[in-house]
Amino acid sequence: MPEVTVIRRDGIASSLVLDGNESSLMHALRDRGEFGVVGECGGCCVCGTCHVLFAQAELYRLQAPSEEERELTDNLLHSEERSRLACQIEIATIPDGATITIAPEE
Ligand code: FES
């Protein structure tokens, strides 16, 4: 399972081994509590509270975002080209060694 670095909103980086049994990156981050990921809509791609940023090089190794995800991220206050919704990212698709930054709160 991939081991990633997660950068919290306060800039502190932590290593995290992702468990393949978790249904999405949002669940993995939310369930640990320390990253401030809310996942308010439970993964239905409507709230944006699971907004994360991937490094550009890693972004292209992930499954491409759906139209629905793209529309939502484009409308977030802190939207960037490398924005993704953690609820739409399956653990198995995350490259080992990826760096995931928790986006600022909306
Ligand atoms: S949890 Fe709501 S959009 Fe991801």
mmCIF file with all atom_site columns, C-alpha atoms and ligand atoms in Angstrom:
data_model
loop_
_atom_site.group_PDB
_atom_site.id
_atom_site.type_symbol
_atom_site.label_atom_id
_atom_site.label_alt_id
_atom_site.label_comp_id
_atom_site.label_asym_id
_atom_site.label_entity_id
_atom_site.label_seq_id
_atom_site.pdbx_PDB_ins_code
_atom_site.Cartn_x
_atom_site.Cartn_y
_atom_site.Cartn_z
_atom_site.occupancy
_atom_site.B_iso_or_equiv
_atom_site.pdbx_formal_charge
_atom_site.auth_seq_id
_atom_site.auth_comp_id
_atom_site.auth_asym_id
_atom_site.auth_atom_id
_atom_site.pdbx_PDB_model_num
ATOM   1   C  CA  . MET A 1 1   ? 0.000   0.000  0.000   1.00 0.00 ? 1   MET A CA  1
ATOM   2   C  CA  . PRO A 1 2   ? 1.287   3.476  -0.762  1.00 0.00 ? 2   PRO A CA  1
ATOM   3   C  CA  . GLU A 1 3   ? 3.165   5.479  1.820   1.00 0.00 ? 3   GLU A CA  1
ATOM   4   C  CA  . VAL A 1 4   ? 2.593   9.182  1.292   1.00 0.00 ? 4   VAL A CA  1
ATOM   5   C  CA  . THR A 1 5   ? 3.525   12.474 2.888   1.00 0.00 ? 5   THR A CA  1
ATOM   6   C  CA  . VAL A 1 6   ? 0.625   14.623 4.023   1.00 0.00 ? 6   VAL A CA  1
ATOM   7   C  CA  . ILE A 1 7   ? 1.183   18.327 4.566   1.00 0.00 ? 7   ILE A CA  1
ATOM   8   C  CA  . ARG A 1 8   ? -1.337  19.788 6.975   1.00 0.00 ? 8   ARG A CA  1
ATOM   9   C  CA  . ARG A 1 9   ? -2.710  23.326 6.844   1.00 0.00 ? 9   ARG A CA  1
ATOM   10  C  CA  . ASP A 1 10  ? -0.197  24.411 9.495   1.00 0.00 ? 10  ASP A CA  1
ATOM   11  C  CA  . GLY A 1 11  ? 2.642   23.217 7.235   1.00 0.00 ? 11  GLY A CA  1
ATOM   12  C  CA  . ILE A 1 12  ? 3.564   20.151 9.314   1.00 0.00 ? 12  ILE A CA  1
ATOM   13  C  CA  . ALA A 1 13  ? 4.351   17.091 7.212   1.00 0.00 ? 13  ALA A CA  1
ATOM   14  C  CA  . SER A 1 14  ? 3.544   13.536 8.339   1.00 0.00 ? 14  SER A CA  1
ATOM   15  C  CA  . SER A 1 15  ? 4.114   10.156 6.780   1.00 0.00 ? 15  SER A CA  1
ATOM   16  C  CA  . LEU A 1 16  ? 1.030   8.071  6.268   1.00 0.00 ? 16  LEU A CA  1
ATOM   17  C  CA  . VAL A 1 17  ? 0.676   4.477  5.115   1.00 0.00 ? 17  VAL A CA  1
ATOM   18  C  CA  . LEU A 1 18  ? -2.608  4.169  3.277   1.00 0.00 ? 18  LEU A CA  1
ATOM   19  C  CA  . ASP A 1 19  ? -4.719  1.130  3.863   1.00 0.00 ? 19  ASP A CA  1
ATOM   20  C  CA  . GLY A 1 20  ? -6.234  -0.485 0.781   1.00 0.00 ? 20  GLY A CA  1
ATOM   21  C  CA  . ASN A 1 21  ? -9.377  -1.292 2.740   1.00 0.00 ? 21  ASN A CA  1
ATOM   22  C  CA  . GLU A 1 22  ? -10.297 2.376  2.965   1.00 0.00 ? 22  GLU A CA  1
ATOM   23  C  CA  . SER A 1 23  ? -12.645 3.310  0.174   1.00 0.00 ? 23  SER A CA  1
ATOM   24  C  CA  . SER A 1 24  ? -11.037 6.636  -0.727  1.00 0.00 ? 24  SER A CA  1
ATOM   25  C  CA  . LEU A 1 25  ? -8.289  9.053  0.219   1.00 0.00 ? 25  LEU A CA  1
ATOM   26  C  CA  . MET A 1 26  ? -10.932 11.233 1.901   1.00 0.00 ? 26  MET A CA  1
ATOM   27  C  CA  . HIS A 1 27  ? -11.893 8.381  4.243   1.00 0.00 ? 27  HIS A CA  1
ATOM   28  C  CA  . ALA A 1 28  ? -8.237  7.703  5.063   1.00 0.00 ? 28  ALA A CA  1
ATOM   29  C  CA  . LEU A 1 29  ? -7.588  11.366 5.923   1.00 0.00 ? 29  LEU A CA  1
ATOM   30  C  CA  . ARG A 1 30  ? -10.884 12.023 7.686   1.00 0.00 ? 30  ARG A CA  1
ATOM   31  C  CA  . ASP A 1 31  ? -10.780 8.886  9.819   1.00 0.00 ? 31  ASP A CA  1
ATOM   32  C  CA  . ARG A 1 32  ? -7.393  9.843  11.265  1.00 0.00 ? 32  ARG A CA  1
ATOM   33  C  CA  . GLY A 1 33  ? -8.807  13.160 12.430  1.00 0.00 ? 33  GLY A CA  1
ATOM   34  C  CA  . GLU A 1 34  ? -5.501  15.019 12.612  1.00 0.00 ? 34  GLU A CA  1
ATOM   35  C  CA  . PHE A 1 35  ? -5.612  16.421 9.088   1.00 0.00 ? 35  PHE A CA  1
ATOM   36  C  CA  . GLY A 1 36  ? -8.739  18.556 9.380   1.00 0.00 ? 36  GLY A CA  1
ATOM   37  C  CA  . VAL A 1 37  ? -10.475 16.888 6.442   1.00 0.00 ? 37  VAL A CA  1
ATOM   38  C  CA  . VAL A 1 38  ? -14.223 16.990 7.032   1.00 0.00 ? 38  VAL A CA  1
ATOM   39  C  CA  . GLY A 1 39  ? -15.706 15.142 4.062   1.00 0.00 ? 39  GLY A CA  1
ATOM   40  C  CA  . GLU A 1 40  ? -19.070 16.684 4.814   1.00 0.00 ? 40  GLU A CA  1
ATOM   41  C  CA  . CYS A 1 41  ? -21.008 15.087 1.954   1.00 0.00 ? 41  CYS A CA  1
ATOM   42  C  CA  . GLY A 1 42  ? -19.567 11.639 2.645   1.00 0.00 ? 42  GLY A CA  1
ATOM   43  C  CA  . GLY A 1 43  ? -17.927 11.386 -0.755  1.00 0.00 ? 43  GLY A CA  1
ATOM   44  C  CA  . CYS A 1 44  ? -20.801 12.459 -3.018  1.00 0.00 ? 44  CYS A CA  1
ATOM   45  C  CA  . CYS A 1 45  ? -18.679 15.091 -4.771  1.00 0.00 ? 45  CYS A CA  1
ATOM   46  C  CA  . VAL A 1 46  ? -20.801 18.060 -3.692  1.00 0.00 ? 46  VAL A CA  1
ATOM   47  C  CA  . CYS A 1 47  ? -19.143 19.784 -0.700  1.00 0.00 ? 47  CYS A CA  1
ATOM   48  C  CA  . GLY A 1 48  ? -15.462 20.354 -1.492  1.00 0.00 ? 48  GLY A CA  1
ATOM   49  C  CA  . THR A 1 49  ? -14.394 19.824 2.149   1.00 0.00 ? 49  THR A CA  1
ATOM   50  C  CA  . CYS A 1 50  ? -11.993 17.087 1.053   1.00 0.00 ? 50  CYS A CA  1
ATOM   51  C  CA  . HIS A 1 51  ? -9.982  19.398 -1.204  1.00 0.00 ? 51  HIS A CA  1
ATOM   52  C  CA  . VAL A 1 52  ? -6.321  18.384 -1.514  1.00 0.00 ? 52  VAL A CA  1
ATOM   53  C  CA  . LEU A 1 53  ? -3.427  19.333 -3.764  1.00 0.00 ? 53  LEU A CA  1
ATOM   54  C  CA  . PHE A 1 54  ? -1.063  16.887 -5.422  1.00 0.00 ? 54  PHE A CA  1
ATOM   55  C  CA  . ALA A 1 55  ? 2.353   17.712 -6.801  1.00 0.00 ? 55  ALA A CA  1
ATOM   56  C  CA  . GLN A 1 56  ? 2.070   18.363 -10.517 1.00 0.00 ? 56  GLN A CA  1
ATOM   57  C  CA  . ALA A 1 57  ? 4.153   15.312 -11.505 1.00 0.00 ? 57  ALA A CA  1
ATOM   58  C  CA  . GLU A 1 58  ? 1.970   12.996 -9.421  1.00 0.00 ? 58  GLU A CA  1
ATOM   59  C  CA  . LEU A 1 59  ? -1.262  14.511 -10.623 1.00 0.00 ? 59  LEU A CA  1
ATOM   60  C  CA  . TYR A 1 60  ? -0.838  12.976 -14.048 1.00 0.00 ? 60  TYR A CA  1
ATOM   61  C  CA  . ARG A 1 61  ? -0.356  9.520  -12.572 1.00 0.00 ? 61  ARG A CA  1
ATOM   62  C  CA  . LEU A 1 62  ? -3.794  9.598  -10.951 1.00 0.00 ? 62  LEU A CA  1
ATOM   63  C  CA  . GLN A 1 63  ? -7.027  8.661  -12.626 1.00 0.00 ? 63  GLN A CA  1
ATOM   64  C  CA  . ALA A 1 64  ? -8.317  11.770 -14.446 1.00 0.00 ? 64  ALA A CA  1
ATOM   65  C  CA  . PRO A 1 65  ? -11.040 13.710 -12.611 1.00 0.00 ? 65  PRO A CA  1
ATOM   66  C  CA  . SER A 1 66  ? -14.633 13.283 -13.721 1.00 0.00 ? 66  SER A CA  1
ATOM   67  C  CA  . GLU A 1 67  ? -16.490 16.250 -15.188 1.00 0.00 ? 67  GLU A CA  1
ATOM   68  C  CA  . GLU A 1 68  ? -18.392 16.512 -11.884 1.00 0.00 ? 68  GLU A CA  1
ATOM   69  C  CA  . GLU A 1 69  ? -15.165 16.695 -9.855  1.00 0.00 ? 69  GLU A CA  1
ATOM   70  C  CA  . ARG A 1 70  ? -13.613 19.190 -12.242 1.00 0.00 ? 70  ARG A CA  1
ATOM   71  C  CA  . GLU A 1 71  ? -16.641 21.468 -12.027 1.00 0.00 ? 71  GLU A CA  1
ATOM   72  C  CA  . LEU A 1 72  ? -16.587 21.434 -8.230  1.00 0.00 ? 72  LEU A CA  1
ATOM   73  C  CA  . THR A 1 73  ? -12.839 22.036 -7.876  1.00 0.00 ? 73  THR A CA  1
ATOM   74  C  CA  . ASP A 1 74  ? -12.990 24.868 -10.426 1.00 0.00 ? 74  ASP A CA  1
ATOM   75  C  CA  . ASN A 1 75  ? -15.509 26.625 -8.203  1.00 0.00 ? 75  ASN A CA  1
ATOM   76  C  CA  . LEU A 1 76  ? -13.633 26.266 -4.926  1.00 0.00 ? 76  LEU A CA  1
ATOM   77  C  CA  . LEU A 1 77  ? -12.199 29.409 -3.376  1.00 0.00 ? 77  LEU A CA  1
ATOM   78  C  CA  . HIS A 1 78  ? -8.668  27.987 -3.262  1.00 0.00 ? 78  HIS A CA  1
ATOM   79  C  CA  . SER A 1 79  ? -8.808  26.128 -6.560  1.00 0.00 ? 79  SER A CA  1
ATOM   80  C  CA  . GLU A 1 80  ? -5.514  25.362 -8.265  1.00 0.00 ? 80  GLU A CA  1
ATOM   81  C  CA  . GLU A 1 81  ? -4.588  23.417 -11.347 1.00 0.00 ? 81  GLU A CA  1
ATOM   82  C  CA  . ARG A 1 82  ? -3.385  20.603 -9.077  1.00 0.00 ? 82  ARG A CA  1
ATOM   83  C  CA  . SER A 1 83  ? -6.597  20.490 -7.014  1.00 0.00 ? 83  SER A CA  1
ATOM   84  C  CA  . ARG A 1 84  ? -8.342  17.177 -6.460  1.00 0.00 ? 84  ARG A CA  1
ATOM   85  C  CA  . LEU A 1 85  ? -11.158 15.940 -4.261  1.00 0.00 ? 85  LEU A CA  1
ATOM   86  C  CA  . ALA A 1 86  ? -9.838  13.254 -1.936  1.00 0.00 ? 86  ALA A CA  1
ATOM   87  C  CA  . CYS A 1 87  ? -13.200 11.470 -1.992  1.00 0.00 ? 87  CYS A CA  1
ATOM   88  C  CA  . GLN A 1 88  ? -12.749 10.776 -5.691  1.00 0.00 ? 88  GLN A CA  1
ATOM   89  C  CA  . ILE A 1 89  ? -9.285  9.242  -5.325  1.00 0.00 ? 89  ILE A CA  1
ATOM   90  C  CA  . GLU A 1 90  ? -9.047  5.504  -4.820  1.00 0.00 ? 90  GLU A CA  1
ATOM   91  C  CA  . ILE A 1 91  ? -6.194  4.443  -2.553  1.00 0.00 ? 91  ILE A CA  1
ATOM   92  C  CA  . ALA A 1 92  ? -4.906  1.912  -5.068  1.00 0.00 ? 92  ALA A CA  1
ATOM   93  C  CA  . THR A 1 93  ? -4.323  4.642  -7.665  1.00 0.00 ? 93  THR A CA  1
ATOM   94  C  CA  . ILE A 1 94  ? -2.087  6.821  -5.457  1.00 0.00 ? 94  ILE A CA  1
ATOM   95  C  CA  . PRO A 1 95  ? 1.608   6.599  -6.330  1.00 0.00 ? 95  PRO A CA  1
ATOM   96  C  CA  . ASP A 1 96  ? 3.893   5.484  -3.533  1.00 0.00 ? 96  ASP A CA  1
ATOM   97  C  CA  . GLY A 1 97  ? 5.833   8.478  -2.210  1.00 0.00 ? 97  GLY A CA  1
ATOM   98  C  CA  . ALA A 1 98  ? 3.205   11.031 -3.270  1.00 0.00 ? 98  ALA A CA  1
ATOM   99  C  CA  . THR A 1 99  ? 2.946   14.318 -1.415  1.00 0.00 ? 99  THR A CA  1
ATOM   100 C  CA  . ILE A 1 100 ? -0.586  15.400 -0.604  1.00 0.00 ? 100 ILE A CA  1
ATOM   101 C  CA  . THR A 1 101 ? -1.243  18.899 0.699   1.00 0.00 ? 101 THR A CA  1
ATOM   102 C  CA  . ILE A 1 102 ? -4.474  19.613 2.526   1.00 0.00 ? 102 ILE A CA  1
ATOM   103 C  CA  . ALA A 1 103 ? -5.962  22.682 0.826   1.00 0.00 ? 103 ALA A CA  1
ATOM   104 C  CA  . PRO A 1 104 ? -6.929  25.741 2.875   1.00 0.00 ? 104 PRO A CA  1
ATOM   105 C  CA  . GLU A 1 105 ? -10.393 25.636 4.379   1.00 0.00 ? 105 GLU A CA  1
ATOM   106 C  CA  . GLU A 1 106 ? -13.130 27.023 2.161   1.00 0.00 ? 106 GLU A CA  1
HETATM 107 S  S1  . FES B 2 .   ? -16.371 14.658 0.640   1.00 0.00 ? 1   FES B S1  1
HETATM 108 FE FE1 . FES B 2 .   ? -17.666 16.130 -0.247  1.00 0.00 ? 1   FES B FE1 1
HETATM 109 S  S2  . FES B 2 .   ? -16.736 16.537 -2.159  1.00 0.00 ? 1   FES B S2  1
HETATM 110 FE FE2 . FES B 2 .   ? -15.442 15.085 -1.258  1.00 0.00 ? 1   FES B FE2 1
#
